[in-house]
Amino acid sequence: MTTEELMAVLEKKKMTDIIELIEDAQTGDLEELELVESLGLLMDQELNREVLQLLESLGVAIIYVSGDEDEDEDEADEEDDDQ
């Protein structure tokens, strides 16, 4: 899928946040994106793959984090509060 085709699909589905991410990547304002790998960016797996490939081709580093990191941070915060 070309960039134009992908943007047209996103516009049709009113996915303005994703369009803004791509535009930020095109202007160099987005250098990295953290995602929970099991969730991805979009529910539509094919569209998700296309968007991530486009972002990577625009130089965006996709950083996959586990969903457990938020829980680890919450636990660390609770430990700090206890002290």
PDB file of C-alpha atoms in Angstrom:
ATOM      1  CA  MET A   1       0.000   0.000   0.000  1.00  0.00           C
ATOM      2  CA  THR A   2       1.384   3.417  -0.902  1.00  0.00           C
ATOM      3  CA  THR A   3       1.549   6.262   1.578  1.00  0.00           C
ATOM      4  CA  GLU A   4      -1.258   8.037  -0.262  1.00  0.00           C
ATOM      5  CA  GLU A   5      -3.473   4.941  -0.176  1.00  0.00           C
ATOM      6  CA  LEU A   6      -2.757   4.420   3.512  1.00  0.00           C
ATOM      7  CA  MET A   7      -3.533   8.056   4.345  1.00  0.00           C
ATOM      8  CA  ALA A   8      -6.792   7.804   2.367  1.00  0.00           C
ATOM      9  CA  VAL A   9      -7.837   4.717   4.360  1.00  0.00           C
ATOM     10  CA  LEU A  10      -6.993   6.460   7.623  1.00  0.00           C
ATOM     11  CA  GLU A  11      -8.917   9.562   6.595  1.00  0.00           C
ATOM     12  CA  LYS A  12     -11.932   7.464   5.595  1.00  0.00           C
ATOM     13  CA  LYS A  13     -11.849   5.768   9.021  1.00  0.00           C
ATOM     14  CA  LYS A  14     -11.399   9.158  10.723  1.00  0.00           C
ATOM     15  CA  MET A  15      -8.173   8.053  12.420  1.00  0.00           C
ATOM     16  CA  THR A  16      -6.882  11.591  12.853  1.00  0.00           C
ATOM     17  CA  ASP A  17      -4.485  10.696  15.690  1.00  0.00           C
ATOM     18  CA  ILE A  18      -2.690   8.185  13.459  1.00  0.00           C
ATOM     19  CA  ILE A  19      -2.592  10.677  10.575  1.00  0.00           C
ATOM     20  CA  GLU A  20      -1.011  13.214  12.944  1.00  0.00           C
ATOM     21  CA  LEU A  21       1.611  10.633  13.995  1.00  0.00           C
ATOM     22  CA  ILE A  22       2.509  10.032  10.347  1.00  0.00           C
ATOM     23  CA  GLU A  23       2.643  13.765   9.631  1.00  0.00           C
ATOM     24  CA  ASP A  24       4.902  14.262  12.659  1.00  0.00           C
ATOM     25  CA  ALA A  25       7.158  11.481  11.372  1.00  0.00           C
ATOM     26  CA  GLN A  26       7.273  13.097   7.925  1.00  0.00           C
ATOM     27  CA  THR A  27       8.401  16.425   9.405  1.00  0.00           C
ATOM     28  CA  GLY A  28      10.926  14.784  11.738  1.00  0.00           C
ATOM     29  CA  ASP A  29       8.980  15.664  14.876  1.00  0.00           C
ATOM     30  CA  LEU A  30       8.505  12.002  15.822  1.00  0.00           C
ATOM     31  CA  GLU A  31      11.692  10.042  16.421  1.00  0.00           C
ATOM     32  CA  GLU A  32      10.440   7.112  18.479  1.00  0.00           C
ATOM     33  CA  LEU A  33       7.193   5.464  19.437  1.00  0.00           C
ATOM     34  CA  GLU A  34       6.687   3.149  22.408  1.00  0.00           C
ATOM     35  CA  LEU A  35       4.103   0.415  21.963  1.00  0.00           C
ATOM     36  CA  VAL A  36       2.942  -2.558  23.947  1.00  0.00           C
ATOM     37  CA  GLU A  37       3.714  -5.268  21.406  1.00  0.00           C
ATOM     38  CA  SER A  38       0.663  -7.375  22.242  1.00  0.00           C
ATOM     39  CA  LEU A  39      -1.629  -4.364  21.655  1.00  0.00           C
ATOM     40  CA  GLY A  40       0.016  -2.648  18.711  1.00  0.00           C
ATOM     41  CA  LEU A  41      -1.143   0.733  17.506  1.00  0.00           C
ATOM     42  CA  LEU A  42      -4.421  -0.200  15.767  1.00  0.00           C
ATOM     43  CA  MET A  43      -6.955  -2.973  16.230  1.00  0.00           C
ATOM     44  CA  ASP A  44      -6.944  -3.762  12.491  1.00  0.00           C
ATOM     45  CA  GLN A  45      -3.840  -5.947  12.261  1.00  0.00           C
ATOM     46  CA  GLU A  46      -3.171  -5.344   8.564  1.00  0.00           C
ATOM     47  CA  LEU A  47      -3.583  -1.587   8.909  1.00  0.00           C
ATOM     48  CA  ASN A  48      -1.436  -1.695  12.060  1.00  0.00           C
ATOM     49  CA  ARG A  49       1.354  -3.434  10.137  1.00  0.00           C
ATOM     50  CA  GLU A  50       1.131  -0.932   7.260  1.00  0.00           C
ATOM     51  CA  VAL A  51       1.243   2.096   9.570  1.00  0.00           C
ATOM     52  CA  LEU A  52       4.183   0.723  11.576  1.00  0.00           C
ATOM     53  CA  GLN A  53       6.100  -0.081   8.374  1.00  0.00           C
ATOM     54  CA  LEU A  54       5.492   3.451   7.112  1.00  0.00           C
ATOM     55  CA  LEU A  55       6.615   4.997  10.396  1.00  0.00           C
ATOM     56  CA  GLU A  56       9.777   2.894  10.390  1.00  0.00           C
ATOM     57  CA  SER A  57      10.486   3.869   6.770  1.00  0.00           C
ATOM     58  CA  LEU A  58      10.221   7.505   7.877  1.00  0.00           C
ATOM     59  CA  GLY A  59      12.928   6.903  10.488  1.00  0.00           C
ATOM     60  CA  VAL A  60      10.757   6.389  13.559  1.00  0.00           C
ATOM     61  CA  ALA A  61      12.199   3.891  16.031  1.00  0.00           C
ATOM     62  CA  ILE A  62       9.455   1.556  17.249  1.00  0.00           C
ATOM     63  CA  ILE A  63      10.206   0.553  20.834  1.00  0.00           C
ATOM     64  CA  TYR A  64       8.221  -2.387  22.130  1.00  0.00           C
ATOM     65  CA  VAL A  65       7.569  -2.525  25.838  1.00  0.00           C
ATOM     66  CA  SER A  66       5.834  -5.199  27.847  1.00  0.00           C
ATOM     67  CA  GLY A  67       2.506  -4.424  29.443  1.00  0.00           C
ATOM     68  CA  ASP A  68       4.107  -5.288  32.792  1.00  0.00           C
ATOM     69  CA  GLU A  69       6.295  -2.164  32.901  1.00  0.00           C
ATOM     70  CA  ASP A  70       3.418   0.029  34.050  1.00  0.00           C
ATOM     71  CA  GLU A  71       2.703  -2.423  36.856  1.00  0.00           C
ATOM     72  CA  ASP A  72       6.389  -2.426  37.853  1.00  0.00           C
ATOM     73  CA  GLU A  73       6.394   1.389  37.944  1.00  0.00           C
ATOM     74  CA  ASP A  74       3.200   1.408  40.032  1.00  0.00           C
ATOM     75  CA  GLU A  75       4.751  -1.030  42.491  1.00  0.00           C
ATOM     76  CA  ALA A  76       7.909   1.099  42.715  1.00  0.00           C
ATOM     77  CA  ASP A  77       5.786   4.193  43.352  1.00  0.00           C
ATOM     78  CA  GLU A  78       3.904   2.382  46.110  1.00  0.00           C
ATOM     79  CA  GLU A  79       7.200   1.338  47.709  1.00  0.00           C
ATOM     80  CA  ASP A  80       8.379   4.953  47.604  1.00  0.00           C
ATOM     81  CA  ASP A  81       5.144   6.080  49.237  1.00  0.00           C
ATOM     82  CA  ASP A  82       5.626   3.552  52.049  1.00  0.00           C
ATOM     83  CA  GLN A  83       8.998   4.970  53.009  1.00  0.00           C
TER      84      GLN A  83
END
